[in-house]
mmCIF file of C-alpha atoms in Angstrom:
data_model
loop_
_atom_site.group_PDB
_atom_site.id
_atom_site.type_symbol
_atom_site.label_atom_id
_atom_site.label_comp_id
_atom_site.label_asym_id
_atom_site.label_seq_id
_atom_site.Cartn_x
_atom_site.Cartn_y
_atom_site.Cartn_z
ATOM 1 C CA MET H 724 25.593 15.137 22.189
ATOM 2 C CA THR H 725 22.948 17.158 24.025
ATOM 3 C CA ALA H 726 19.217 16.597 23.624
ATOM 4 C CA THR H 727 18.819 19.933 21.851
ATOM 5 C CA ALA H 728 21.493 19.016 19.377
ATOM 6 C CA GLN H 729 19.899 15.613 18.812
ATOM 7 C CA ARG H 730 16.560 17.315 18.056
ATOM 8 C CA LYS H 731 18.188 19.686 15.542
ATOM 9 C CA LYS H 732 19.933 16.844 13.794
ATOM 10 C CA SER H 733 16.738 14.831 13.556
ATOM 11 C CA ARG H 734 14.920 17.787 12.327
ATOM 12 C CA HIS H 735 17.467 18.467 9.568
ATOM 13 C CA SER H 736 17.567 14.858 8.553
ATOM 14 C CA ASP H 737 13.857 14.822 8.248
ATOM 15 C CA GLN H 738 13.651 17.866 5.952
ATOM 16 C CA PRO H 739 14.599 16.118 2.714
ATOM 17 C CA LYS H 740 11.976 13.370 3.480
ATOM 18 C CA ASN H 741 9.355 15.984 4.359
ATOM 19 C CA ARG H 742 9.952 17.800 1.055
ATOM 20 C CA LEU H 743 9.625 14.653 -0.944
ATOM 21 C CA VAL H 744 6.378 13.793 0.910
ATOM 22 C CA ARG H 745 4.984 17.339 0.193
ATOM 23 C CA LEU H 746 6.024 17.045 -3.433
ATOM 24 C CA TRP H 747 4.378 13.671 -3.712
ATOM 25 C CA GLU H 748 1.113 14.908 -2.069
ATOM 26 C CA SER H 749 1.068 17.946 -4.337
ATOM 27 C CA VAL H 750 1.187 15.772 -7.499
ATOM 28 C CA VAL H 751 -0.515 12.543 -6.452
ATOM 29 C CA PHE H 752 -3.953 12.958 -4.751
ATOM 30 C CA PRO H 753 -6.002 10.149 -3.166
ATOM 31 C CA GLY H 754 -7.303 7.774 -5.729
ATOM 32 C CA ASP H 755 -4.872 8.854 -8.454
ATOM 33 C CA LEU H 756 -2.869 5.691 -8.369
ATOM 34 C CA LEU H 757 -5.901 3.576 -9.085
ATOM 35 C CA ALA H 758 -7.017 5.937 -11.891
ATOM 36 C CA MET H 759 -3.502 5.721 -13.350
ATOM 37 C CA ALA H 760 -3.705 1.913 -13.246
ATOM 38 C CA GLY H 761 -7.087 2.004 -15.031
ATOM 39 C CA ALA H 762 -5.717 4.411 -17.706
ATOM 40 C CA PHE H 763 -2.774 2.070 -18.314
ATOM 41 C CA ILE H 764 -5.123 -0.923 -18.590
ATOM 42 C CA LEU H 765 -7.011 1.027 -21.303
ATOM 43 C CA LEU H 766 -3.862 1.569 -23.287
ATOM 44 C CA LEU H 767 -2.772 -2.012 -22.634
ATOM 45 C CA ALA H 768 -5.988 -3.349 -24.047
ATOM 46 C CA VAL H 769 -5.576 -1.295 -27.218
ATOM 47 C CA ALA H 770 -1.911 -2.337 -27.662
ATOM 48 C CA LEU H 771 -2.700 -5.971 -27.198
ATOM 49 C CA ALA H 772 -5.647 -5.736 -29.595
ATOM 50 C CA LEU H 773 -3.463 -4.214 -32.228
ATOM 51 C CA GLU H 774 -0.881 -6.993 -31.779
ATOM 52 C CA ALA H 775 -3.580 -9.656 -31.882
ATOM 53 C CA ALA H 776 -4.821 -8.282 -35.105
ATOM 54 C CA GLY H 777 -1.434 -8.776 -36.667
ATOM 55 C CA TRP H 778 0.086 -5.307 -36.513
ATOM 56 C CA GLU H 779 3.931 -5.632 -36.105
ATOM 57 C CA ILE H 780 4.376 -3.324 -33.189
ATOM 58 C CA GLY H 781 7.094 -3.733 -30.529
ATOM 59 C CA LEU H 782 5.326 -3.912 -27.251
ATOM 60 C CA ARG H 783 8.676 -3.431 -25.498
ATOM 61 C CA VAL H 784 8.613 0.124 -26.768
ATOM 62 C CA VAL H 785 4.867 0.920 -27.075
ATOM 63 C CA LEU H 786 3.915 -0.091 -23.558
ATOM 64 C CA PRO H 787 6.684 1.828 -21.644
ATOM 65 C CA ALA H 788 5.898 4.827 -23.860
ATOM 66 C CA GLY H 789 2.250 4.644 -22.779
ATOM 67 C CA ALA H 790 3.145 4.229 -19.128
ATOM 68 C CA LEU H 791 5.670 7.147 -19.210
ATOM 69 C CA SER H 792 3.094 9.307 -21.035
ATOM 70 C CA LEU H 793 0.632 8.891 -18.158
ATOM 71 C CA ILE H 794 3.296 9.695 -15.539
ATOM 72 C CA VAL H 795 4.417 12.841 -17.417
ATOM 73 C CA GLY H 796 0.722 13.711 -18.125
ATOM 74 C CA LEU H 797 -0.106 13.467 -14.458
ATOM 75 C CA MET H 798 2.784 15.818 -13.478
ATOM 76 C CA LEU H 799 1.759 18.324 -16.215
ATOM 77 C CA ALA H 800 -1.868 18.138 -15.136
ATOM 78 C CA ARG H 801 -0.860 19.133 -11.666
ATOM 79 C CA SER H 802 1.286 21.979 -12.961
ATOM 80 C CA GLN H 803 0.316 25.615 -13.731
ATOM 81 C CA TYR H 804 0.876 25.167 -17.467
ATOM 82 C CA ASN H 805 -2.006 25.787 -19.861
ATOM 83 C CA ASP H 806 -3.187 23.059 -22.141
ATOM 84 C CA LEU H 807 -1.284 24.171 -25.258
ATOM 85 C CA PHE H 808 2.122 24.628 -23.464
ATOM 86 C CA ALA H 809 1.601 21.350 -21.599
ATOM 87 C CA LEU H 810 0.996 19.568 -24.926
ATOM 88 C CA VAL H 811 4.219 21.022 -26.334
ATOM 89 C CA VAL H 812 6.234 19.957 -23.338
ATOM 90 C CA SER H 813 4.712 16.605 -23.369
ATOM 91 C CA GLY H 814 5.540 16.149 -27.016
ATOM 92 C CA ILE H 815 9.225 17.149 -26.422
ATOM 93 C CA TYR H 816 9.509 14.719 -23.491
ATOM 94 C CA GLY H 817 7.726 12.053 -25.467
ATOM 95 C CA ALA H 818 10.111 12.206 -28.481
ATOM 96 C CA ALA H 819 13.103 11.966 -26.199
ATOM 97 C CA LEU H 820 11.787 9.116 -24.054
ATOM 98 C CA ILE H 821 10.473 7.141 -26.993
ATOM 99 C CA VAL H 822 13.882 7.265 -28.777
ATOM 100 C CA LEU H 823 15.524 6.293 -25.525
ATOM 101 C CA VAL H 824 13.194 3.352 -24.899
ATOM 102 C CA ALA H 825 13.491 2.220 -28.532
ATOM 103 C CA ALA H 826 17.394 2.533 -28.351
ATOM 104 C CA LEU H 827 17.442 0.334 -25.191
ATOM 105 C CA SER H 828 15.349 -2.330 -26.882
ATOM 106 C CA GLN H 829 17.924 -2.705 -29.714
ATOM 107 C CA PRO H 830 20.953 -4.962 -29.362
ATOM 108 C CA GLY H 831 24.406 -3.575 -28.930
ATOM 109 C CA GLY H 832 23.931 -1.041 -26.121
ATOM 110 C CA LEU H 833 22.527 2.376 -25.815
ATOM 111 C CA ALA H 834 24.900 4.189 -28.206
ATOM 112 C CA GLN H 835 24.435 1.610 -30.942
ATOM 113 C CA GLY H 836 20.703 1.590 -30.330
ATOM 114 C CA ILE H 837 20.411 5.346 -30.783
ATOM 115 C CA TYR H 838 22.379 5.100 -33.976
ATOM 116 C CA ASP H 839 20.120 2.362 -35.309
ATOM 117 C CA VAL H 840 17.031 4.278 -34.363
ATOM 118 C CA PHE H 841 18.065 7.540 -36.123
ATOM 119 C CA GLY H 842 19.775 5.622 -39.057
ATOM 120 C CA ARG H 843 16.726 3.494 -39.848
ATOM 121 C CA SER H 844 14.316 6.406 -39.359
ATOM 122 C CA PHE H 845 16.246 8.552 -41.885
ATOM 123 C CA GLN H 846 16.371 5.685 -44.274
ATOM 124 C CA TRP H 847 12.605 5.220 -44.046
ATOM 125 C CA LEU H 848 12.106 8.960 -44.750
ATOM 126 C CA TYR H 849 14.431 8.835 -47.632
ATOM 127 C CA ASP H 850 12.607 5.886 -49.143
ATOM 128 C CA ALA H 851 9.311 7.534 -48.564
ATOM 129 C CA PHE H 852 10.188 10.692 -50.386
ATOM 130 C CA THR H 853 12.015 8.943 -53.284
ATOM 131 C CA GLY H 854 9.299 6.492 -54.071
ATOM 132 C CA GLY H 855 10.982 3.518 -52.458
ATOM 133 C CA ILE H 856 9.324 0.788 -50.296
ATOM 134 C CA ASN H 857 10.493 0.491 -46.648
ATOM 135 C CA GLN H 858 8.531 -1.658 -44.206
ATOM 136 C CA ASP H 859 10.895 -1.242 -41.352
ATOM 137 C CA GLY H 860 9.092 -2.558 -38.229
ATOM 138 C CA LEU H 861 11.082 -0.262 -35.878
ATOM 139 C CA VAL H 862 9.863 2.943 -37.593
ATOM 140 C CA PHE H 863 6.295 1.728 -37.485
ATOM 141 C CA THR H 864 6.760 0.946 -33.758
ATOM 142 C CA LEU H 865 8.066 4.540 -33.280
ATOM 143 C CA ILE H 866 4.961 5.955 -34.963
ATOM 144 C CA ILE H 867 2.604 3.836 -32.904
ATOM 145 C CA SER H 868 4.498 4.767 -29.721
ATOM 146 C CA GLY H 869 4.016 8.391 -30.598
ATOM 147 C CA LEU H 870 0.330 7.733 -31.049
ATOM 148 C CA PHE H 871 0.190 6.057 -27.595
ATOM 149 C CA TRP H 872 2.128 8.897 -26.026
ATOM 150 C CA PHE H 873 -0.471 11.401 -27.010
ATOM 151 C CA LEU H 874 -3.282 9.026 -26.055
ATOM 152 C CA GLY H 875 -1.760 8.674 -22.750
ATOM 153 C CA HIS H 876 -1.263 12.510 -22.418
ATOM 154 C CA ASN H 877 -4.840 13.030 -23.310
ATOM 155 C CA LEU H 878 -6.026 10.461 -20.739
ATOM 156 C CA ALA H 879 -3.998 11.931 -18.013
ATOM 157 C CA TRP H 880 -4.857 15.629 -18.786
ATOM 158 C CA HIS H 881 -8.594 15.023 -18.911
ATOM 159 C CA LEU H 882 -8.667 12.665 -15.958
ATOM 160 C CA PHE H 883 -6.600 14.768 -13.585
ATOM 161 C CA ARG H 884 -6.856 18.291 -14.758
ATOM 162 C CA VAL H 885 -10.315 18.954 -16.373
ATOM 163 C CA ASN H 886 -12.225 15.925 -15.353
ATOM 164 C CA GLU H 887 -13.709 15.422 -18.823
ATOM 165 C CA ILE H 888 -13.916 11.669 -18.723
ATOM 166 C CA TRP H 889 -15.433 11.116 -22.250
ATOM 167 C CA ARG H 890 -12.615 13.114 -23.934
ATOM 168 C CA ALA H 891 -10.270 10.814 -22.040
ATOM 169 C CA VAL H 892 -11.653 7.377 -22.891
ATOM 170 C CA LEU H 893 -13.150 7.968 -26.339
ATOM 171 C CA PRO H 894 -9.842 8.359 -28.371
ATOM 172 C CA PRO H 895 -8.277 5.092 -27.271
ATOM 173 C CA GLY H 896 -11.704 3.376 -27.690
ATOM 174 C CA LEU H 897 -11.960 4.734 -31.195
ATOM 175 C CA VAL H 898 -8.620 3.114 -32.141
ATOM 176 C CA LEU H 899 -9.822 -0.135 -30.581
ATOM 177 C CA VAL H 900 -13.145 -0.106 -32.494
ATOM 178 C CA VAL H 901 -11.614 0.823 -35.852
ATOM 179 C CA ASN H 902 -9.072 -1.977 -35.460
ATOM 180 C CA ALA H 903 -11.881 -4.376 -34.679
ATOM 181 C CA VAL H 904 -13.995 -3.308 -37.570
ATOM 182 C CA TYR H 905 -11.315 -3.671 -40.156
ATOM 183 C CA TYR H 906 -9.892 -6.840 -38.649
ATOM 184 C CA SER H 907 -10.469 -9.837 -40.905
ATOM 185 C CA GLY H 908 -8.560 -12.568 -39.007
ATOM 186 C CA VAL H 909 -9.843 -15.669 -37.326
ATOM 187 C CA GLY H 910 -9.088 -14.585 -33.769
ATOM 188 C CA SER H 911 -11.428 -12.677 -31.615
ATOM 189 C CA LEU H 912 -10.855 -9.144 -30.337
ATOM 190 C CA THR H 913 -13.920 -9.108 -28.191
ATOM 191 C CA PRO H 914 -11.988 -9.793 -24.970
ATOM 192 C CA TYR H 915 -10.003 -6.587 -25.328
ATOM 193 C CA LEU H 916 -13.139 -4.551 -25.970
ATOM 194 C CA ILE H 917 -14.807 -6.063 -22.874
ATOM 195 C CA ILE H 918 -11.837 -5.163 -20.782
ATOM 196 C CA TYR H 919 -11.758 -1.674 -22.175
ATOM 197 C CA VAL H 920 -15.472 -1.038 -21.618
ATOM 198 C CA PHE H 921 -15.237 -2.353 -18.082
ATOM 199 C CA VAL H 922 -12.282 -0.191 -17.014
ATOM 200 C CA ALA H 923 -13.689 2.810 -18.931
ATOM 201 C CA LEU H 924 -16.992 2.570 -16.947
ATOM 202 C CA LEU H 925 -15.091 2.483 -13.619
ATOM 203 C CA LEU H 926 -13.215 5.678 -14.611
ATOM 204 C CA VAL H 927 -16.693 7.198 -15.667
ATOM 205 C CA ALA H 928 -17.981 6.364 -12.181
ATOM 206 C CA ARG H 929 -14.868 7.929 -10.551
ATOM 207 C CA ALA H 930 -15.070 11.119 -12.666
ATOM 208 C CA HIS H 931 -18.747 11.446 -11.855
ATOM 209 C CA LEU H 932 -18.032 11.075 -8.145
ATOM 210 C CA ASP H 933 -15.319 13.548 -8.245
ATOM 211 C CA ALA H 934 -17.611 16.123 -9.873
ATOM 212 C CA ARG H 935 -20.309 15.547 -7.269
ATOM 213 C CA GLU H 936 -17.789 15.742 -4.358
ATOM 214 C CA TRP H 937 -16.660 19.169 -5.649
ATOM 215 C CA ASP H 938 -20.162 20.415 -5.922
ATOM 216 C CA TRP H 939 -20.868 19.289 -2.287
ATOM 217 C CA TYR H 940 -17.623 20.925 -1.112
ATOM 218 C CA ALA H 941 -18.559 24.191 -2.911
ATOM 219 C CA ASN H 942 -22.022 24.071 -1.223
ATOM 220 C CA GLY H 943 -20.740 23.116 2.222
ATOM 221 C CA VAL H 944 -22.250 19.616 2.105
ATOM 222 C CA ARG H 945 -20.236 16.883 3.877
ATOM 223 C CA ALA H 946 -20.397 13.365 2.517
ATOM 224 C CA PRO H 947 -20.881 10.408 4.916
ATOM 225 C CA LYS H 948 -17.724 8.527 5.943
ATOM 226 C CA GLY H 949 -16.883 5.748 3.570
ATOM 227 C CA PHE H 950 -19.211 7.211 0.991
ATOM 228 C CA ARG H 951 -16.621 7.243 -1.807
ATOM 229 C CA ARG H 952 -15.665 3.566 -1.245
ATOM 230 C CA LYS H 953 -19.367 2.517 -1.357
ATOM 231 C CA MET H 954 -20.023 4.548 -4.512
ATOM 232 C CA MET H 955 -17.035 2.996 -6.256
ATOM 233 C CA GLY H 956 -18.356 -0.390 -5.237
ATOM 234 C CA VAL H 957 -21.709 0.411 -6.852
ATOM 235 C CA GLY H 958 -19.815 1.551 -9.947
ATOM 236 C CA LEU H 959 -17.970 -1.752 -9.960
ATOM 237 C CA VAL H 960 -21.239 -3.777 -9.735
ATOM 238 C CA LEU H 961 -22.780 -1.668 -12.614
ATOM 239 C CA ALA H 962 -19.559 -2.094 -14.786
ATOM 240 C CA VAL H 963 -19.774 -5.827 -14.240
ATOM 241 C CA GLY H 964 -23.411 -5.777 -15.159
#
């Protein structure tokens, strides 16, 4: 094989990899992975607080639903869709993925799991509209998973699309606070609130820095090298304080 042929072969073999790299860079910007991790910790703190308060939710369904909602929300935030259409698309994906995760969590395989999910959901609806009593934990888990899906979508959209940090962190925090206010057990929910506030403050610092960097870029001002890392360190110290 000649050197020219080898170069052509190498160039063709690199094309799929280059496309994947460009696709990744068009969706995930620097710092997004840390922000995603922080957003998931917020949802995790809320889910663990609900479980600690005695709510019978299936974390094997709720937590994957929250993680997937952040991933789908990030992709939609980087798309050209408007907020309403993105919300509709997210809801469709959310319904399908929540049913899939719930089915996989049931014994008997995927087909049996899907049958159980729909069968028990229809039974719950029938009992609800006919005056019966049905306290099926699976259906309650599906409802909570739907709530977490839209909390995750809201987090991702306002973190990565419009940079409205308070609209991102307040809805999950409201769920956490309401749960703590009406909780009458002997355990303490304070650790979950502390974790939530700590991570939320870090995300607030990130959002504020992103807004200032955009202003500097629009006005032709260059930030010093390593400025972002230093500012996030200051935000970390303030959050600890």
